[in-house]
PDB file of C-alpha atoms in Angstrom:
ATOM      1  CA  MET A1322      86.846 106.898  74.020  1.00  0.00           C
ATOM      2  CA  VAL A1323      90.352 108.145  73.418  1.00  0.00           C
ATOM      3  CA  LYS A1324      91.474 109.815  70.209  1.00  0.00           C
ATOM      4  CA  THR A1325      94.259 108.379  68.067  1.00  0.00           C
ATOM      5  CA  ILE A1326      97.311 110.640  67.991  1.00  0.00           C
ATOM      6  CA  LYS A1327      99.883 110.789  65.197  1.00  0.00           C
ATOM      7  CA  LEU A1328     103.602 110.838  65.999  1.00  0.00           C
ATOM      8  CA  ASP A1329     106.704 110.613  63.817  1.00  0.00           C
ATOM      9  CA  ALA A1330     109.790 108.694  64.957  1.00  0.00           C
ATOM     10  CA  SER A1331     113.184 107.777  63.540  1.00  0.00           C
ATOM     11  CA  SER A1332     115.213 104.618  64.051  1.00  0.00           C
ATOM     12  CA  ARG A1333     118.482 104.897  65.995  1.00  0.00           C
ATOM     13  CA  LYS A1334     121.418 102.881  67.241  1.00  0.00           C
ATOM     14  CA  GLU A1335     121.468 102.039  70.946  1.00  0.00           C
ATOM     15  CA  LYS A1336     124.425 103.837  72.500  1.00  0.00           C
ATOM     16  CA  GLN A1337     124.559 105.372  75.988  1.00  0.00           C
ATOM     17  CA  LYS A1338     126.630 108.373  74.879  1.00  0.00           C
ATOM     18  CA  GLU A1339     124.334 108.949  71.904  1.00  0.00           C
ATOM     19  CA  SER A1340     121.280 109.027  74.187  1.00  0.00           C
ATOM     20  CA  LYS A1341     122.754 111.853  76.257  1.00  0.00           C
ATOM     21  CA  ALA A1342     123.650 113.819  73.131  1.00  0.00           C
ATOM     22  CA  LEU A1343     120.140 113.318  71.747  1.00  0.00           C
ATOM     23  CA  ARG A1344     118.538 114.718  74.898  1.00  0.00           C
ATOM     24  CA  ARG A1345     120.744 117.812  74.722  1.00  0.00           C
ATOM     25  CA  ALA A1346     119.577 118.281  71.119  1.00  0.00           C
ATOM     26  CA  GLY A1347     115.888 118.121  72.058  1.00  0.00           C
ATOM     27  CA  ILE A1348     115.414 114.479  71.091  1.00  0.00           C
ATOM     28  CA  ILE A1349     113.958 111.754  73.338  1.00  0.00           C
ATOM     29  CA  PRO A1350     115.323 108.185  73.035  1.00  0.00           C
ATOM     30  CA  ALA A1351     112.609 105.531  72.825  1.00  0.00           C
ATOM     31  CA  VAL A1352     111.992 101.858  72.156  1.00  0.00           C
ATOM     32  CA  LEU A1353     109.182  99.972  70.423  1.00  0.00           C
ATOM     33  CA  TYR A1354     108.247  96.418  71.404  1.00  0.00           C
ATOM     34  CA  GLY A1355     105.281  94.060  71.435  1.00  0.00           C
ATOM     35  CA  GLN A1356     104.282  90.421  71.680  1.00  0.00           C
ATOM     36  CA  LYS A1357     106.650  88.329  69.558  1.00  0.00           C
ATOM     37  CA  GLU A1358     108.119  91.578  68.216  1.00  0.00           C
ATOM     38  CA  LYS A1359     111.801  92.445  68.118  1.00  0.00           C
ATOM     39  CA  ASN A1360     112.739  95.607  70.004  1.00  0.00           C
ATOM     40  CA  VAL A1361     113.295  98.637  67.785  1.00  0.00           C
ATOM     41  CA  ASN A1362     115.283 101.593  69.121  1.00  0.00           C
ATOM     42  CA  LEU A1363     113.768 104.940  68.188  1.00  0.00           C
ATOM     43  CA  LYS A1364     114.064 108.672  68.706  1.00  0.00           C
ATOM     44  CA  VAL A1365     111.281 111.278  68.759  1.00  0.00           C
ATOM     45  CA  LYS A1366     111.302 115.068  68.900  1.00  0.00           C
ATOM     46  CA  ARG A1367     110.770 116.410  72.392  1.00  0.00           C
ATOM     47  CA  GLN A1368     108.513 119.215  71.148  1.00  0.00           C
ATOM     48  CA  ASP A1369     106.220 116.664  69.445  1.00  0.00           C
ATOM     49  CA  VAL A1370     105.965 114.568  72.608  1.00  0.00           C
ATOM     50  CA  GLU A1371     105.364 117.581  74.855  1.00  0.00           C
ATOM     51  CA  LYS A1372     102.621 118.725  72.489  1.00  0.00           C
ATOM     52  CA  ILE A1373     100.902 115.348  72.899  1.00  0.00           C
ATOM     53  CA  PHE A1374     101.121 115.501  76.693  1.00  0.00           C
ATOM     54  CA  SER A1375      99.811 119.077  76.811  1.00  0.00           C
ATOM     55  CA  HIS A1376      96.781 118.503  74.549  1.00  0.00           C
ATOM     56  CA  HIS A1377      95.998 114.818  75.085  1.00  0.00           C
ATOM     57  CA  ASP A1378      96.366 112.122  77.679  1.00  0.00           C
ATOM     58  CA  ALA A1379      99.309 109.752  77.445  1.00  0.00           C
ATOM     59  CA  THR A1380      96.974 106.749  77.768  1.00  0.00           C
ATOM     60  CA  GLY A1381      95.645 107.087  74.204  1.00  0.00           C
ATOM     61  CA  LEU A1382      96.389 105.230  70.994  1.00  0.00           C
ATOM     62  CA  ILE A1383      99.320 106.545  68.981  1.00  0.00           C
ATOM     63  CA  ASP A1384      99.813 106.064  65.241  1.00  0.00           C
ATOM     64  CA  LEU A1385     103.606 105.804  65.247  1.00  0.00           C
ATOM     65  CA  SER A1386     105.290 106.340  61.880  1.00  0.00           C
ATOM     66  CA  ILE A1387     108.932 105.195  61.806  1.00  0.00           C
ATOM     67  CA  ASP A1388     111.166 106.750  59.144  1.00  0.00           C
ATOM     68  CA  GLY A1389     108.079 107.759  57.167  1.00  0.00           C
ATOM     69  CA  SER A1390     106.637 104.236  57.021  1.00  0.00           C
ATOM     70  CA  GLU A1391     102.994 103.165  57.444  1.00  0.00           C
ATOM     71  CA  PRO A1392     101.823 104.082  60.984  1.00  0.00           C
ATOM     72  CA  ILE A1393     101.825 101.387  63.673  1.00  0.00           C
ATOM     73  CA  LYS A1394      99.140 101.304  66.369  1.00  0.00           C
ATOM     74  CA  THR A1395     100.898 101.768  69.714  1.00  0.00           C
ATOM     75  CA  ILE A1396     100.439 102.995  73.260  1.00  0.00           C
ATOM     76  CA  ILE A1397     102.966 104.577  75.614  1.00  0.00           C
ATOM     77  CA  LYS A1398     103.681 101.701  77.978  1.00  0.00           C
ATOM     78  CA  ASP A1399     106.228 103.456  80.166  1.00  0.00           C
ATOM     79  CA  GLN A1400     108.136 106.696  80.509  1.00  0.00           C
ATOM     80  CA  GLN A1401     111.244 107.703  82.426  1.00  0.00           C
ATOM     81  CA  SER A1402     111.470 111.267  83.695  1.00  0.00           C
ATOM     82  CA  ASP A1403     114.148 113.361  85.362  1.00  0.00           C
ATOM     83  CA  ALA A1404     113.614 113.199  89.120  1.00  0.00           C
ATOM     84  CA  ILE A1405     114.328 116.918  89.595  1.00  0.00           C
ATOM     85  CA  LYS A1406     113.292 118.702  86.396  1.00  0.00           C
ATOM     86  CA  GLY A1407     110.510 116.306  85.431  1.00  0.00           C
ATOM     87  CA  ASP A1408     111.669 116.215  81.792  1.00  0.00           C
ATOM     88  CA  ILE A1409     110.937 113.004  79.881  1.00  0.00           C
ATOM     89  CA  LYS A1410     114.169 111.029  79.390  1.00  0.00           C
ATOM     90  CA  HIS A1411     112.909 107.868  77.665  1.00  0.00           C
ATOM     91  CA  LEU A1412     109.684 106.401  76.250  1.00  0.00           C
ATOM     92  CA  ASP A1413     108.508 102.821  75.773  1.00  0.00           C
ATOM     93  CA  PHE A1414     106.027 102.282  72.925  1.00  0.00           C
ATOM     94  CA  TYR A1415     104.040  99.046  72.857  1.00  0.00           C
ATOM     95  CA  LYS A1416     102.703  97.719  69.550  1.00  0.00           C
ATOM     96  CA  VAL A1417      99.087  96.649  70.055  1.00  0.00           C
ATOM     97  CA  ASN A1418      96.900  94.109  68.295  1.00  0.00           C
ATOM     98  CA  MET A1419      93.520  95.767  67.812  1.00  0.00           C
ATOM     99  CA  LYS A1420      91.786  92.394  68.301  1.00  0.00           C
ATOM    100  CA  HIS A1421      93.474  91.580  71.613  1.00  0.00           C
ATOM    101  CA  LYS A1422      92.763  93.162  74.988  1.00  0.00           C
ATOM    102  CA  ILE A1423      95.543  95.097  76.703  1.00  0.00           C
ATOM    103  CA  ASP A1424      96.213  96.316  80.251  1.00  0.00           C
ATOM    104  CA  VAL A1425      96.086 100.100  80.521  1.00  0.00           C
ATOM    105  CA  GLN A1426      96.076 102.734  83.251  1.00  0.00           C
ATOM    106  CA  VAL A1427      93.074 105.073  83.046  1.00  0.00           C
ATOM    107  CA  PRO A1428      93.204 108.401  84.950  1.00  0.00           C
ATOM    108  CA  LEU A1429      90.434 109.063  87.470  1.00  0.00           C
ATOM    109  CA  HIS A1430      88.679 112.413  87.053  1.00  0.00           C
ATOM    110  CA  PHE A1431      87.211 113.714  90.314  1.00  0.00           C
ATOM    111  CA  ILE A1432      84.072 115.785  89.732  1.00  0.00           C
ATOM    112  CA  ASN A1433      81.614 117.777  91.897  1.00  0.00           C
ATOM    113  CA  GLU A1434      82.053 118.665  95.576  1.00  0.00           C
ATOM    114  CA  SER A1435      81.860 116.602  98.719  1.00  0.00           C
ATOM    115  CA  LYS A1436      79.445 117.814 101.415  1.00  0.00           C
ATOM    116  CA  ALA A1437      81.756 116.342 104.039  1.00  0.00           C
ATOM    117  CA  VAL A1438      84.507 118.660 102.782  1.00  0.00           C
ATOM    118  CA  LYS A1439      82.500 121.773 101.950  1.00  0.00           C
ATOM    119  CA  GLU A1440      80.182 121.855 104.972  1.00  0.00           C
ATOM    120  CA  LEU A1441      81.857 119.676 107.599  1.00  0.00           C
ATOM    121  CA  GLY A1442      85.436 120.848 107.040  1.00  0.00           C
ATOM    122  CA  GLY A1443      86.894 117.429 106.263  1.00  0.00           C
ATOM    123  CA  MET A1444      89.997 116.699 104.179  1.00  0.00           C
ATOM    124  CA  LEU A1445      89.654 114.828 100.875  1.00  0.00           C
ATOM    125  CA  ILE A1446      91.991 111.816 100.728  1.00  0.00           C
ATOM    126  CA  LYS A1447      92.680 110.320  97.276  1.00  0.00           C
ATOM    127  CA  ASN A1448      94.230 106.875  97.585  1.00  0.00           C
ATOM    128  CA  ILE A1449      94.025 105.925  93.893  1.00  0.00           C
ATOM    129  CA  GLU A1450      94.316 108.299  90.922  1.00  0.00           C
ATOM    130  CA  THR A1451      94.490 105.788  88.060  1.00  0.00           C
ATOM    131  CA  LEU A1452      92.588 102.562  87.489  1.00  0.00           C
ATOM    132  CA  GLU A1453      94.142  99.544  85.772  1.00  0.00           C
ATOM    133  CA  VAL A1454      91.742  97.956  83.286  1.00  0.00           C
ATOM    134  CA  LYS A1455      91.872  95.346  80.519  1.00  0.00           C
ATOM    135  CA  CYS A1456      90.077  96.257  77.295  1.00  0.00           C
ATOM    136  CA  LEU A1457      90.388  96.335  73.513  1.00  0.00           C
ATOM    137  CA  PRO A1458      92.644  99.136  72.227  1.00  0.00           C
ATOM    138  CA  ALA A1459      89.799 100.759  70.272  1.00  0.00           C
ATOM    139  CA  GLU A1460      87.677 100.943  73.444  1.00  0.00           C
ATOM    140  CA  MET A1461      90.253 102.640  75.676  1.00  0.00           C
ATOM    141  CA  LEU A1462      88.927 105.401  77.925  1.00  0.00           C
ATOM    142  CA  ASP A1463      90.658 108.746  78.353  1.00  0.00           C
ATOM    143  CA  LYS A1464      89.301 109.107  81.903  1.00  0.00           C
ATOM    144  CA  ILE A1465      86.830 107.723  84.458  1.00  0.00           C
ATOM    145  CA  ASP A1466      84.653 110.180  86.391  1.00  0.00           C
ATOM    146  CA  ILE A1467      84.450 109.839  90.185  1.00  0.00           C
ATOM    147  CA  ASP A1468      81.500 111.740  91.720  1.00  0.00           C
ATOM    148  CA  LEU A1469      82.607 113.349  94.988  1.00  0.00           C
ATOM    149  CA  SER A1470      79.052 114.487  95.796  1.00  0.00           C
ATOM    150  CA  LEU A1471      78.473 110.932  97.072  1.00  0.00           C
ATOM    151  CA  LEU A1472      80.703 111.701 100.056  1.00  0.00           C
ATOM    152  CA  ASN A1473      78.284 113.332 102.501  1.00  0.00           C
ATOM    153  CA  THR A1474      79.695 112.083 105.814  1.00  0.00           C
ATOM    154  CA  PHE A1475      83.035 110.954 107.211  1.00  0.00           C
ATOM    155  CA  GLU A1476      81.832 107.349 107.003  1.00  0.00           C
ATOM    156  CA  ASP A1477      81.240 107.543 103.235  1.00  0.00           C
ATOM    157  CA  HIS A1478      83.857 106.298 100.770  1.00  0.00           C
ATOM    158  CA  ILE A1479      84.113 105.234  97.135  1.00  0.00           C
ATOM    159  CA  LYS A1480      85.689 101.854  96.434  1.00  0.00           C
ATOM    160  CA  VAL A1481      86.898 100.254  93.210  1.00  0.00           C
ATOM    161  CA  SER A1482      83.813  98.025  93.254  1.00  0.00           C
ATOM    162  CA  ASP A1483      81.590 101.135  93.088  1.00  0.00           C
ATOM    163  CA  ILE A1484      82.839 102.034  89.599  1.00  0.00           C
ATOM    164  CA  LYS A1485      80.521 100.936  86.812  1.00  0.00           C
ATOM    165  CA  LEU A1486      82.156 100.152  83.461  1.00  0.00           C
ATOM    166  CA  PRO A1487      80.883  98.348  80.340  1.00  0.00           C
ATOM    167  CA  ASP A1488      80.767  94.541  80.603  1.00  0.00           C
ATOM    168  CA  ASN A1489      83.669  94.124  78.178  1.00  0.00           C
ATOM    169  CA  PHE A1490      85.999  95.975  80.594  1.00  0.00           C
ATOM    170  CA  GLU A1491      87.867  94.099  83.304  1.00  0.00           C
ATOM    171  CA  VAL A1492      89.078  96.082  86.322  1.00  0.00           C
ATOM    172  CA  LEU A1493      92.398  94.721  87.606  1.00  0.00           C
ATOM    173  CA  ASN A1494      92.555  96.647  90.892  1.00  0.00           C
ATOM    174  CA  ASN A1495      91.399  95.021  94.130  1.00  0.00           C
ATOM    175  CA  ALA A1496      87.623  95.539  94.336  1.00  0.00           C
ATOM    176  CA  ASP A1497      87.817  96.461  98.040  1.00  0.00           C
ATOM    177  CA  ASP A1498      90.450  99.174  97.598  1.00  0.00           C
ATOM    178  CA  VAL A1499      89.182 102.606  98.678  1.00  0.00           C
ATOM    179  CA  ILE A1500      89.630 105.206  95.953  1.00  0.00           C
ATOM    180  CA  VAL A1501      88.660 108.302  97.926  1.00  0.00           C
ATOM    181  CA  HIS A1502      87.231 109.267 101.308  1.00  0.00           C
ATOM    182  CA  VAL A1503      87.009 112.282 103.597  1.00  0.00           C
ATOM    183  CA  MET A1504      89.040 112.509 106.793  1.00  0.00           C
ATOM    184  CA  GLU A1505      87.433 114.135 109.797  1.00  0.00           C
ATOM    185  CA  PRO A1506      89.288 117.278 110.955  1.00  0.00           C
ATOM    186  CA  LYS A1507      91.287 116.915 114.132  1.00  0.00           C
ATOM    187  CA  VAL A1508      89.993 118.910 117.090  1.00  0.00           C
ATOM    188  CA  VAL A1509      92.845 120.737 118.806  1.00  0.00           C
ATOM    189  CA  GLU A1510      92.117 121.336 122.477  1.00  0.00           C
ATOM    190  CA  GLU A1511      93.215 124.739 123.739  1.00  0.00           C
ATOM    191  CA  GLU A1512      95.571 124.650 126.698  1.00  0.00           C
ATOM    192  CA  GLN A1513      94.127 126.224 129.816  1.00  0.00           C
ATOM    193  CA  PRO A1514      96.321 129.036 131.197  1.00  0.00           C
ATOM    194  CA  ALA A1515      98.080 128.202 134.460  1.00  0.00           C
ATOM    195  CA  VAL A1516      96.462 129.796 137.532  1.00  0.00           C
ATOM    196  CA  GLU A1517      98.953 131.880 139.503  1.00  0.00           C
ATOM    197  CA  VAL A1518      98.637 131.629 143.287  1.00  0.00           C
ATOM    198  CA  GLU A1519      99.570 134.796 145.156  1.00  0.00           C
ATOM    199  CA  THR A1520     101.775 134.234 148.179  1.00  0.00           C
ATOM    200  CA  THR A1521     100.541 136.035 151.326  1.00  0.00           C
ATOM    201  CA  GLU A1522     102.247 136.556 154.624  1.00  0.00           C
ATOM    202  CA  GLU A1523     100.211 133.685 156.037  1.00  0.00           C
ATOM    203  CA  ALA A1524     101.296 131.353 153.248  1.00  0.00           C
ATOM    204  CA  LYS A1525     105.037 131.966 153.609  1.00  0.00           C
ATOM    205  CA  PRO A1526     107.209 128.928 154.322  1.00  0.00           C
ATOM    206  CA  ALA A1527     107.640 127.970 157.963  1.00  0.00           C
ATOM    207  CA  GLU A1528     111.396 128.471 157.906  1.00  0.00           C
ATOM    208  CA  GLU A1529     110.986 132.043 156.672  1.00  0.00           C
ATOM    209  CA  SER A1530     108.588 132.790 159.553  1.00  0.00           C
ATOM    210  CA  SER A1531     111.025 131.269 162.056  1.00  0.00           C
ATOM    211  CA  ALA A1532     113.879 133.436 160.774  1.00  0.00           C
ATOM    212  CA  GLN A1533     111.902 136.572 161.413  1.00  0.00           C
ATOM    213  CA  GLN A1534     111.266 135.689 165.095  1.00  0.00           C
TER     214      GLN A1534
END
């Protein structure tokens, strides 16, 4: 299960110019919304957010305190990042109802080694790195382990349907989607060197022989 993280936020006015100034000052613009909830524009300290991302996973529950008020149970629903630097530019917080199931993305954690990679020289291909599940907020998972030791040959693969979760979890991905498999290495055929044929007096062209007569 995931741990609940505490985060302080302040309310703000929605202005494009203000958002740019906030980012320069080490502040990240954000918004809070939920079912039948009015959007609330917020701002959070970049150092606080980066601390969360470095020590925890962004899929966890967050106790969000706005202007020092009683914390609200939220999750990070979306984030916008700079395409070049990777810095977080904006965060979406979603207010959750602890009695209602929510859709969340759970990171896949690949463990152990594949025999097809280690001994047969294959290449590990990860098609899916997060799984979308529906569950109660209090039951959210911080990760799902995927055992690579099950991949012994190039025919082996792990599909979404192979993942076993508690009955109260609903997996939203296509059950037939392949999560991970091992690709067989390509065999590169060596080019055979061209055989040089030595030209002898007997093999000279007819016209050359005629010229010498």
